[in-house]
XYZ file of C-alpha atoms in Angstrom:
769
model
C 82.650 59.790 156.565
C 85.693 60.622 154.444
C 88.025 63.577 154.999
C 89.918 65.786 152.604
C 93.644 65.268 153.257
C 94.297 68.895 152.213
C 92.016 70.432 154.824
C 92.404 70.583 158.631
C 91.259 67.519 160.463
C 88.338 67.465 162.833
C 89.529 69.087 166.096
C 87.719 66.387 168.014
C 89.941 63.767 166.513
C 91.524 61.984 169.489
C 94.038 59.879 167.595
C 97.438 59.752 169.263
C 99.285 61.200 166.331
C 96.986 64.152 165.833
C 98.997 66.419 168.059
C 102.136 65.623 166.173
C 101.052 67.786 163.326
C 102.976 65.687 160.785
C 101.796 63.263 158.172
C 103.400 61.209 155.479
C 101.234 62.044 152.513
C 99.906 59.200 150.428
C 97.492 59.504 147.501
C 93.879 58.996 148.476
C 94.946 58.628 152.101
C 92.238 58.867 154.706
C 92.745 60.372 158.173
C 91.745 57.125 159.739
C 93.886 55.002 157.479
C 97.072 53.330 158.552
C 99.998 55.715 158.972
C 97.897 58.820 158.318
C 98.629 62.098 160.080
C 96.669 65.336 160.368
C 98.325 68.615 159.379
C 97.325 71.812 161.302
C 97.239 74.261 158.424
C 96.889 77.357 160.625
C 100.321 76.671 162.000
C 101.661 76.098 158.519
C 100.242 79.377 157.216
C 101.651 81.284 160.169
C 105.197 80.274 159.254
C 104.846 80.508 155.478
C 106.696 83.129 153.411
C 105.191 84.392 150.141
C 107.540 82.290 148.036
C 107.522 79.122 150.092
C 110.789 80.073 151.849
C 111.466 80.130 155.591
C 109.935 83.116 157.316
C 112.964 83.481 159.503
C 116.142 83.728 157.429
C 118.339 83.161 160.455
C 117.499 79.539 161.119
C 116.976 78.461 157.510
C 113.949 76.309 158.404
C 110.255 77.073 158.226
C 108.253 77.470 161.371
C 105.599 75.092 160.161
C 105.833 71.416 159.352
C 107.364 70.083 156.188
C 105.658 67.517 153.958
C 106.116 66.248 150.390
C 103.542 66.564 147.622
C 102.961 64.399 144.567
C 103.136 65.751 141.030
C 99.374 65.773 140.716
C 98.741 67.822 143.852
C 96.225 70.653 143.512
C 97.467 73.904 142.033
C 96.799 75.745 145.251
C 99.773 73.957 146.761
C 103.050 75.592 145.844
C 106.124 73.420 145.184
C 109.410 75.412 145.173
C 112.337 74.030 143.246
C 114.450 73.781 146.360
C 113.043 74.120 149.822
C 109.934 73.252 151.774
C 106.564 72.920 150.072
C 103.799 74.978 151.630
C 100.141 75.369 150.856
C 99.010 78.619 149.293
C 98.219 80.419 146.028
C 100.922 80.467 143.370
C 102.691 83.839 143.435
C 103.360 85.435 140.001
C 106.942 86.541 139.508
C 105.840 89.424 137.211
C 103.013 90.795 139.320
C 101.790 93.997 137.651
C 102.366 97.218 139.444
C 105.009 95.981 141.844
C 107.950 97.670 140.120
C 108.133 101.099 138.550
C 110.021 101.427 135.228
C 113.472 102.902 135.296
C 113.150 106.684 135.000
C 116.010 106.916 132.510
C 114.377 104.367 130.228
C 111.133 106.282 130.513
C 112.851 109.534 129.532
C 114.577 107.910 126.565
C 111.236 106.588 125.330
C 109.732 110.071 125.622
C 112.722 111.633 123.884
C 112.132 109.512 120.796
C 108.654 110.968 120.389
C 109.380 114.612 121.227
C 107.814 117.082 118.864
C 110.363 119.319 117.106
C 110.776 122.837 118.489
C 111.329 124.255 115.014
C 108.637 123.228 112.499
C 109.771 120.711 109.916
C 109.339 123.157 107.047
C 111.745 125.599 108.731
C 114.500 123.047 109.364
C 115.409 122.919 105.701
C 116.477 126.140 103.990
C 115.185 124.928 100.644
C 111.833 123.823 102.082
C 111.449 127.046 104.078
C 112.186 129.104 100.974
C 109.704 127.038 98.984
C 107.018 127.469 101.661
C 107.567 131.239 101.894
C 107.552 131.482 98.124
C 104.243 129.632 97.999
C 102.713 131.903 100.659
C 103.973 135.008 98.862
C 102.584 133.835 95.525
C 99.260 132.973 97.147
C 98.715 136.394 98.663
C 100.078 138.155 95.592
C 97.465 136.313 93.562
C 94.719 137.257 96.018
C 95.776 140.929 95.948
C 95.983 141.082 92.163
C 92.629 139.333 91.826
C 90.876 141.811 94.107
C 92.561 144.880 92.610
C 91.488 143.832 89.130
C 87.878 143.699 90.337
C 87.919 147.013 92.227
C 85.768 148.761 89.551
C 83.219 145.957 89.839
C 83.054 146.336 93.590
C 82.687 150.153 93.215
C 79.750 149.697 90.868
C 78.072 147.308 93.272
C 78.433 149.804 96.111
C 76.992 152.632 94.011
C 73.979 150.547 93.018
C 73.348 149.486 96.606
C 73.807 152.965 98.111
C 70.120 154.133 97.713
C 68.986 151.052 99.605
C 71.641 151.806 102.177
C 70.409 155.397 102.520
C 66.843 154.227 103.119
C 68.070 151.657 105.652
C 70.158 154.301 107.432
C 67.339 156.857 107.668
C 64.802 154.278 108.689
C 67.128 152.876 111.318
C 67.839 156.305 112.784
C 64.109 157.117 112.990
C 63.316 153.788 114.656
C 66.149 154.224 117.127
C 65.422 157.907 117.888
C 61.728 157.384 118.632
C 62.191 153.957 120.224
C 59.937 152.307 117.691
C 61.499 148.907 118.391
C 59.731 148.954 121.801
C 56.307 149.664 120.291
C 55.242 145.963 120.071
C 55.954 145.488 123.771
C 53.920 148.538 124.755
C 50.995 147.439 122.565
C 51.097 144.038 124.230
C 50.390 145.662 127.598
C 47.428 147.469 126.040
C 46.004 144.185 124.762
C 46.460 142.661 128.196
C 44.804 145.714 129.797
C 47.744 146.159 132.154
C 47.823 149.947 132.810
C 50.606 149.815 135.349
C 53.008 148.075 132.954
C 51.998 150.405 130.123
C 52.634 153.531 132.198
C 56.024 152.175 133.275
C 57.038 151.391 129.675
C 55.763 154.761 128.429
C 57.848 156.642 130.963
C 60.904 154.575 129.951
C 60.223 155.382 126.288
C 59.882 159.121 126.968
C 63.230 159.264 128.787
C 64.919 157.378 125.958
C 63.455 159.578 123.231
C 64.489 162.786 124.969
C 68.121 161.606 125.071
C 68.143 160.115 121.594
C 66.644 163.236 119.973
C 69.599 165.235 121.233
C 72.051 162.564 120.000
C 70.432 162.412 116.576
C 70.324 166.150 116.310
C 74.019 166.426 117.180
C 74.839 163.805 114.555
C 72.844 165.669 111.888
C 74.512 168.945 112.752
C 77.938 167.257 112.538
C 77.090 165.824 109.126
C 75.898 169.243 107.968
C 79.139 170.876 109.112
C 81.199 168.188 107.374
C 79.168 168.698 104.180
C 79.809 172.446 104.260
C 83.532 171.879 104.800
C 83.730 169.386 101.934
C 81.776 171.718 99.653
C 84.551 174.307 100.070
C 87.308 171.784 99.223
C 88.876 171.036 95.802
C 86.951 168.899 93.391
C 88.984 165.718 93.934
C 88.347 165.925 97.707
C 84.630 166.294 97.030
C 84.669 163.233 94.754
C 86.620 161.289 97.343
C 84.133 162.217 100.068
C 81.253 161.276 97.777
C 82.927 157.911 97.073
C 83.359 157.261 100.785
C 79.711 158.162 101.427
C 78.478 155.943 98.611
C 80.736 153.095 99.775
C 79.384 153.366 103.314
C 75.781 153.494 102.111
C 76.423 150.654 99.665
C 77.918 148.502 102.419
C 74.866 149.185 104.599
C 72.557 148.313 101.721
C 74.196 145.017 100.664
C 71.867 141.968 100.535
C 72.578 139.278 103.096
C 72.742 136.501 100.479
C 75.002 138.320 97.988
C 78.522 139.140 99.258
C 80.264 142.221 97.965
C 83.717 140.682 97.314
C 84.328 137.547 95.285
C 86.642 134.842 96.631
C 90.051 134.787 94.979
C 90.549 131.146 96.001
C 87.651 128.741 96.052
C 87.753 126.861 99.372
C 88.694 123.205 99.088
C 85.943 120.651 99.390
C 88.363 118.136 100.901
C 87.053 116.726 104.148
C 89.212 117.371 107.180
C 90.928 114.213 108.369
C 89.805 113.251 111.857
C 90.464 110.318 114.147
C 86.940 108.973 113.596
C 87.458 108.988 109.825
C 90.811 107.214 110.134
C 89.402 104.547 112.473
C 86.483 104.029 110.107
C 88.875 103.601 107.181
C 91.103 101.125 109.030
C 88.122 99.128 110.249
C 86.695 98.512 106.776
C 89.990 97.050 105.527
C 88.958 93.608 106.872
C 92.268 93.008 108.639
C 91.762 90.344 111.283
C 94.121 91.908 113.842
C 92.356 95.279 113.659
C 88.861 93.797 113.807
C 89.701 91.622 116.822
C 91.303 94.536 118.673
C 88.329 96.793 117.915
C 85.916 94.142 119.173
C 87.775 93.794 122.492
C 88.660 97.424 123.158
C 87.333 99.880 120.563
C 88.654 102.936 122.422
C 92.322 101.954 122.648
C 92.743 99.477 119.789
C 94.047 102.162 117.429
C 96.182 104.774 119.183
C 97.034 108.203 117.770
C 100.512 109.069 119.030
C 100.266 112.693 117.859
C 97.442 115.051 116.860
C 96.323 114.906 113.241
C 97.829 117.996 111.631
C 98.278 119.687 108.289
C 101.517 118.595 106.639
C 102.091 120.374 103.354
C 99.093 120.090 101.002
C 97.425 117.389 103.070
C 96.786 115.824 106.457
C 99.137 113.610 108.465
C 98.160 111.054 111.105
C 100.711 109.145 113.225
C 99.133 105.896 114.362
C 100.111 102.863 116.415
C 98.312 99.892 114.917
C 96.973 97.094 117.160
C 99.464 94.528 118.412
C 100.498 92.114 115.678
C 99.357 94.347 112.781
C 102.129 95.796 110.609
C 102.203 98.572 108.056
C 102.673 95.962 105.346
C 99.143 94.716 106.051
C 97.825 98.221 105.366
C 99.737 98.812 102.141
C 97.978 95.905 100.467
C 94.637 97.590 101.156
C 95.403 101.021 99.723
C 92.567 100.860 97.198
C 90.012 99.979 99.880
C 91.350 102.761 102.075
C 90.789 105.172 99.203
C 87.155 104.144 99.102
C 86.814 104.443 102.870
C 88.342 107.929 102.939
C 86.404 109.058 99.851
C 89.577 110.363 98.249
C 91.291 109.497 94.928
C 93.857 106.718 95.118
C 96.632 109.179 94.264
C 95.874 111.099 97.492
C 96.288 108.123 99.859
C 99.898 107.445 100.863
C 100.375 105.232 103.924
C 103.953 104.502 104.955
C 105.747 103.037 107.945
C 108.365 104.243 110.369
C 110.441 101.176 111.175
C 112.834 103.284 113.250
C 110.141 103.158 115.958
C 108.481 99.787 115.258
C 106.807 97.933 112.408
C 103.344 98.882 113.620
C 103.842 102.660 113.399
C 101.739 103.931 110.490
C 102.217 107.374 108.967
C 99.039 108.062 107.001
C 99.224 111.070 104.707
C 96.099 112.124 102.812
C 96.748 114.763 100.179
C 94.455 117.416 98.783
C 95.540 116.753 95.186
C 95.883 113.513 93.241
C 99.589 112.841 92.716
C 98.896 110.959 89.485
C 97.486 114.175 87.960
C 100.436 116.282 89.018
C 103.182 117.129 86.531
C 106.469 117.683 88.314
C 108.760 120.281 86.709
C 112.481 119.891 87.169
C 114.456 122.834 88.615
C 117.066 121.996 85.985
C 114.779 123.401 83.264
C 115.936 126.911 84.154
C 119.294 126.119 85.732
C 122.312 127.684 84.016
C 124.570 124.933 85.381
C 124.659 122.278 88.074
C 127.061 120.655 90.538
C 126.713 116.869 90.730
C 128.428 116.859 94.126
C 125.237 118.460 95.495
C 123.046 115.692 94.119
C 120.540 115.852 91.286
C 116.977 117.224 91.707
C 114.900 114.192 90.828
C 111.246 114.799 91.671
C 108.694 115.495 94.391
C 107.284 113.365 97.164
C 103.471 113.250 97.632
C 103.700 116.318 99.875
C 105.225 118.387 97.092
C 108.718 118.518 98.599
C 111.727 118.361 96.313
C 113.708 115.128 96.495
C 117.394 115.216 95.527
C 119.354 112.069 94.697
C 123.009 112.025 95.810
C 125.156 110.930 92.892
C 128.826 110.881 93.890
C 129.815 107.724 95.831
C 126.611 106.003 94.744
C 125.307 103.823 91.939
C 121.697 103.911 90.814
C 119.332 101.189 89.648
C 115.960 102.011 88.041
C 113.406 99.340 87.177
C 109.794 99.084 86.066
C 107.401 97.583 83.596
C 107.401 99.165 80.114
C 105.668 102.520 79.859
C 105.886 103.494 83.541
C 108.326 106.423 83.219
C 111.683 104.677 83.520
C 113.341 106.442 80.583
C 111.939 109.810 81.721
C 113.636 109.223 85.078
C 116.903 108.472 83.284
C 116.529 111.698 81.297
C 116.121 113.685 84.511
C 119.315 112.233 85.974
C 121.105 112.791 82.673
C 120.142 116.471 82.752
C 121.967 116.968 86.036
C 125.002 115.101 84.696
C 125.426 117.093 81.486
C 124.845 120.484 83.162
C 128.011 119.953 85.208
C 130.812 120.701 82.699
C 133.368 118.861 84.845
C 131.454 115.562 84.582
C 132.247 113.099 81.801
C 129.075 111.487 80.435
C 128.899 108.030 78.835
C 125.379 107.182 77.647
C 124.080 103.941 76.180
C 120.460 103.776 75.093
C 120.006 100.097 74.231
C 116.402 100.321 73.070
C 117.157 102.087 69.815
C 114.422 104.729 70.085
C 116.749 107.696 70.546
C 115.351 108.833 73.905
C 118.781 110.132 74.943
C 119.797 111.540 71.562
C 119.609 115.207 72.722
C 122.519 114.506 75.091
C 124.717 112.891 72.401
C 126.634 116.099 71.449
C 128.031 116.401 74.998
C 128.897 112.730 75.645
C 132.358 111.185 75.668
C 130.802 107.889 74.555
C 127.315 107.477 73.137
C 125.333 104.744 71.404
C 121.676 104.157 70.628
C 120.539 100.823 69.253
C 119.538 97.258 69.984
C 121.667 95.471 67.405
C 124.786 93.477 68.291
C 127.104 96.354 67.358
C 125.424 98.643 69.920
C 125.575 95.916 72.570
C 129.272 95.350 71.824
C 129.885 99.109 72.145
C 128.225 99.107 75.590
C 130.281 96.078 76.630
C 133.422 97.915 75.526
C 132.411 100.847 77.717
C 132.258 98.621 80.780
C 135.670 97.150 79.966
C 137.106 100.646 79.601
C 135.446 101.730 82.848
C 137.015 98.791 84.637
C 140.443 99.877 83.457
C 139.619 103.465 84.412
C 138.696 102.374 87.944
C 142.045 100.623 88.313
C 143.899 103.689 86.995
C 142.023 106.024 89.317
C 142.702 103.797 92.288
C 146.450 104.143 91.758
C 146.148 107.888 91.069
C 144.109 108.525 94.216
C 146.511 106.489 96.310
C 149.412 108.662 95.196
C 147.763 111.932 96.282
C 149.169 113.535 99.460
C 147.020 113.254 102.617
C 146.513 117.012 102.883
C 144.884 117.077 99.433
C 142.903 113.844 99.802
C 142.549 112.926 103.502
C 139.555 110.602 103.008
C 140.889 108.868 99.872
C 137.850 109.725 97.825
C 137.081 112.150 95.005
C 135.871 115.575 96.129
C 134.939 118.737 94.257
C 138.406 120.209 94.881
C 140.069 117.127 93.416
C 137.631 116.934 90.501
C 138.341 120.547 89.534
C 142.010 119.663 89.010
C 141.515 118.296 85.530
C 145.145 117.245 85.237
C 144.595 114.549 87.889
C 141.994 112.826 85.729
C 139.732 112.246 88.725
C 136.708 114.219 87.552
C 133.245 112.589 87.921
C 132.487 109.959 85.266
C 128.847 108.892 84.955
C 127.845 106.017 82.670
C 124.154 105.481 81.883
C 122.892 102.142 80.528
C 119.217 102.330 79.612
C 117.566 98.933 78.949
C 120.645 97.266 80.416
C 118.934 93.854 80.274
C 119.764 93.768 76.558
C 123.435 93.939 77.519
C 123.582 91.614 80.517
C 121.394 88.960 78.891
C 123.299 88.989 75.612
C 124.667 85.508 74.832
C 128.098 86.754 73.768
C 128.795 89.876 75.807
C 126.498 89.511 78.807
C 128.668 87.415 81.131
C 131.757 89.620 80.895
C 129.682 92.799 81.001
C 128.076 91.641 84.243
C 131.460 90.940 85.812
C 132.794 94.335 84.742
C 129.731 96.158 86.041
C 129.941 94.413 89.402
C 133.640 95.318 89.669
C 132.903 98.985 88.869
C 130.002 99.196 91.322
C 132.056 97.749 94.171
C 135.251 99.764 93.655
C 134.393 102.848 91.616
C 132.166 104.466 94.246
C 134.949 106.435 95.964
C 136.764 107.111 92.700
C 134.113 109.258 91.047
C 132.864 106.529 88.678
C 129.079 106.158 88.796
C 126.799 103.674 87.012
C 123.132 104.417 86.326
C 121.344 101.256 85.202
C 117.751 101.077 83.988
C 115.882 97.886 83.120
C 112.363 96.743 82.391
C 113.108 93.062 83.035
C 114.576 92.600 86.515
C 115.465 88.906 86.749
C 118.659 87.007 87.540
C 119.633 86.682 83.876
C 118.912 90.277 82.858
C 120.219 91.790 86.092
C 123.026 89.773 87.732
C 122.632 89.425 91.486
C 126.138 90.826 92.042
C 124.901 94.095 90.549
C 121.485 94.314 92.198
C 122.953 93.436 95.605
C 125.581 96.206 95.589
C 123.734 99.191 94.113
C 123.140 101.755 96.854
C 120.234 103.799 95.379
C 117.181 102.148 93.846
C 114.106 103.564 92.187
C 111.307 101.133 91.405
C 108.265 102.204 89.467
C 105.322 99.899 88.782
C 106.337 96.208 88.657
C 104.292 93.033 88.284
C 105.055 91.109 91.464
C 107.083 90.468 94.577
C 110.111 88.937 92.844
C 110.605 91.912 90.524
C 109.952 94.284 93.432
C 112.713 92.729 95.557
C 115.124 92.470 92.608
C 115.041 96.261 92.316
C 114.431 97.434 95.890
C 116.376 94.734 97.722
C 115.653 91.505 99.553
C 112.593 91.598 101.865
C 111.487 95.014 100.591
C 108.053 93.613 99.722
C 107.775 91.939 103.122
C 108.660 95.229 104.826
C 105.846 97.051 103.057
C 107.885 98.738 100.294
C 105.756 97.582 97.402
C 105.903 99.081 93.939
C 103.058 96.761 92.957
C 100.574 99.234 94.473
C 101.048 101.775 91.698
C 98.356 101.940 89.043
C 99.541 101.177 85.485
C 99.918 104.315 83.347
C 98.027 106.521 85.853
C 101.024 106.420 88.216
C 103.636 106.672 85.470
C 106.735 108.320 86.875
C 105.812 107.444 90.469
C 107.894 104.893 92.338
C 109.612 103.938 95.564
C 113.014 105.532 96.116
C 115.327 103.625 98.475
C 118.807 104.668 99.594
C 118.643 108.344 98.661
C 116.769 109.389 101.814
C 116.889 108.093 105.388
C 113.607 106.223 104.877
C 112.120 104.725 101.692
C 109.998 107.354 100.009
C 107.363 107.538 97.287
C 108.603 109.960 94.635
C 107.209 111.209 91.354
C 110.084 111.986 89.041
C 110.184 115.211 87.067
C 109.023 114.982 83.480
C 111.250 116.206 80.665
C 109.842 115.964 77.152
C 112.110 116.015 74.106
C 112.039 119.822 73.524
C 112.832 120.496 77.190
C 115.629 117.923 77.107
C 117.031 119.546 73.988
C 117.105 122.984 75.632
C 119.021 121.549 78.583
C 121.445 119.808 76.229
C 122.046 123.054 74.315
C 122.967 124.864 77.520
C 125.213 121.956 78.505
C 127.006 122.113 75.138
C 127.675 125.826 75.571
C 128.989 125.222 79.104
C 131.358 122.478 77.988
C 132.646 124.461 75.039
C 133.418 127.353 77.361
C 135.115 125.030 79.867
C 136.937 123.041 77.172
C 135.697 119.682 78.487
C 134.244 118.199 75.289
C 135.888 114.907 74.354
C 135.426 111.594 72.580
C 132.135 111.182 70.771
C 131.294 114.889 71.178
C 134.398 115.774 69.112
C 133.809 113.075 66.531
C 136.694 110.862 67.717
C 136.657 107.165 66.828
C 135.695 105.005 69.805
C 138.193 102.627 71.294
C 137.096 99.067 70.467
C 137.910 96.255 72.855
C 135.444 93.522 71.970
C 136.417 92.052 68.581
C 133.799 91.485 65.955
C 133.431 87.771 65.294
C 130.927 85.153 64.162
C 130.181 82.526 66.823
C 128.700 80.003 64.378
C 131.620 80.316 61.977
C 134.078 79.965 64.857
C 132.389 76.721 65.960
C 132.692 75.284 62.458
C 136.358 76.296 62.487
C 137.091 74.292 65.664
C 134.793 71.329 64.933
C 135.978 69.401 61.846
C 133.569 67.583 59.553
C 134.793 64.261 60.948
C 133.092 65.086 64.293
C 129.338 64.880 63.771
C 128.666 65.561 67.431
C 130.853 67.045 70.153
C 130.570 67.998 73.824
C 129.953 71.629 74.739
C 132.930 71.737 77.086
C 135.231 70.607 74.290
C 133.860 73.299 71.980
C 134.350 75.980 74.676
C 137.987 74.971 75.233
C 138.686 75.064 71.496
C 136.973 78.452 71.092
C 139.095 79.865 73.939
C 142.239 78.721 72.094
C 140.958 80.280 68.881
C 139.939 83.667 70.370
C 141.137 84.062 73.984
C 139.864 87.640 74.234
C 136.369 86.665 73.186
C 135.910 83.252 74.788
C 138.548 83.116 77.515
C 136.050 84.102 80.212
C 133.905 81.066 79.353
C 136.618 78.635 80.350
C 136.895 80.242 83.790
C 133.380 79.077 84.619
C 132.965 75.876 86.556
C 130.755 72.819 86.128
C 127.510 73.259 84.244
C 128.034 76.995 83.885
C 130.789 76.348 81.365
C 128.617 74.237 79.095
C 125.564 76.380 79.845
C 127.334 79.468 78.500
C 127.547 77.935 75.045
C 123.955 76.665 75.278
C 122.743 80.197 76.073
C 124.842 81.720 73.294
C 123.323 79.372 70.703
C 119.678 79.926 71.664
C 119.229 83.078 69.526
C 120.251 81.047 66.477
C 117.785 78.230 67.165
C 120.513 75.659 67.907
C 119.573 73.196 70.638
C 121.914 71.061 72.688
C 121.510 67.338 73.255
C 123.002 64.357 75.007
C 126.150 63.296 73.144
C 128.101 60.093 73.756
C 131.835 60.516 73.687
C 135.143 60.122 75.448
C 137.461 62.819 76.790
C 140.289 63.873 74.469
C 142.840 62.662 77.033
C 141.311 59.212 77.017
C 138.963 57.818 79.663
C 135.623 56.095 80.027
C 132.892 57.175 77.645
C 129.914 59.160 78.921
C 126.797 61.079 77.884
C 127.226 64.843 78.224
C 125.628 67.995 76.859
C 126.798 68.681 73.329
C 125.880 69.886 69.841
C 125.608 68.464 66.348
C 127.770 70.042 63.651
C 124.935 69.805 61.114
C 122.760 72.004 63.335
C 125.436 74.719 63.166
C 125.636 74.600 59.361
C 121.825 74.683 59.152
C 121.703 77.758 61.388
C 124.290 79.539 59.233
C 122.291 78.735 56.087
C 119.059 80.105 57.592
C 120.788 83.223 58.863
C 122.484 84.004 55.557
C 119.315 83.300 53.616
C 117.343 85.667 55.865
C 119.957 88.397 55.490
C 119.951 88.035 51.712
C 116.186 88.248 51.465
């Protein structure tokens, strides 16, 4: 018979070493094998501590025997890192329920989720005023609606009064003579129950005696009132008659036809409940949600606050299952719309990353945002202060969203036709209505969308041709110089006037300092930054202005429909503080406008529906959290009215300048012909020449125009010329040559002189035709 070496030996074992209680363990050892010893486990357990340590800390040794275990010993034998090895179950270090959480940590966690004492709509003066205004208008409408229909209601009461009179008389007779108890009394007759009938008859007689007196007193009172009224003036008699008819008409109204019409038809929108939300989240086919619902359907989706009304809609604060983020939900917005049976423009899920990435704020509106036209408060504003921000639009809950302008730069991007230019118009309205602000506007599409603002601009251009692009490039060069001038001017101001070294309203109002706000708008800026001749320098100037002009009152507003690295330099997109992204095609364009990882974090302008959601986009940087905003819509007549008021304001303040006064613009970028310049620096004896050689010669010919090209390094230097020649159809090639200083020959990127002459011929021929 074999024995388990890990269990107590047979007590009848009479081997000499059995009483020793010690054994040198060997794999597959048998108790009767050579050198085997039996271990009394009861003694071992008696001296064992929970963690395999000595039970008596004073002697440092366990009470029981000590023995070594191999690596493949059973798991029920514990092996401490240092100390004796004792048999027993492995003790978990993080046993649940052994330690209570720190009370301060618990309070801090609760403090983050405390409900506000003052309702959210009362914490903002503007929002409270808007809410009270809405309530006042609502009840004013209800009152006016009902007053207008008072004659109708009077006619209904008069028509129903005869029926009311009959009902009143009949009811009094039935009550007086206890006719309502007649069926019960007749039932006793049919049952031939004389005792019950006599009892009911006596009860009826006592009732009738009392009720006859009550009815008689009421009739006498009515008769006295009628006599009194008959002796009153005519208008009192008519008033009494009207009251009587109204009372009788109210008594005679049919149950299925109400007297008063509803001034507001009740909404058919279904109330948002937890069951509806769980149903909607379950049908999204998200693996994490489905798995959690299968394991624990009650607690998989947790509502951290009651579902409540929030503006014109319902709000639900939800903790998604572990591992599910808000970004997973945003991709399923269309399916959620189907699950909630609401239009897509009513479904607006968003996250609250300040708590964690799984906190979902689901807002379901009563009205479709895509069918809402947002009106700008600037339509009726006499003037505006840009230091207070510019009213830009509404969020899905109908709350006004204001974009801070001073100390910020703004980038707007979208696909064509999604409301980008309308957003620029709205910002431009706030700029021109502040007479202290100098406006520079560049509409590089050539459609004249900003033409109404031209009479109040210091610099203005509209066009897509090279002259318009050169004008915009000049503006950036002038702005760069202006930033440098303002920096020195601000530095020289005394600390008591400018303690924070930034432009304030008090400083801007001192026109003599030249530190008033200067806002430059570049619509379709990709046509400037991607231009082969002016783009590189314009990008450098814009980046310089964005980085340094923020505190100096110089603001850039850039709008583009092609957000890529060539059309929107990364130095610009990385440093703009406020971004507004309407509908875009994909993740790359989304992150170019909204910032790196925006798409990953659930801020996705790809969810907007083309055309239907025109004007709706994600606004980042203007509010503490990214927000969906629908910009206000200004058509051309409305824009013109705003511009007319702005012109009157500026004439009164004496702040018109530059273009508005018909002054000639300062020109920095010279007008030149790239192809002709190349022929001037490449003689006919050189059939082919390297790009880098051509760039160096062009820089010597026109340093102002081509000097920036030579500052580029490596392939960027030759690539600049390659890019500049693409619009003319000139392609580069591998050209064999040797450096002008003398060295080994090599193949490098270059051009053929004949290709330049051919391009000039085609261009001139096209212009002539």
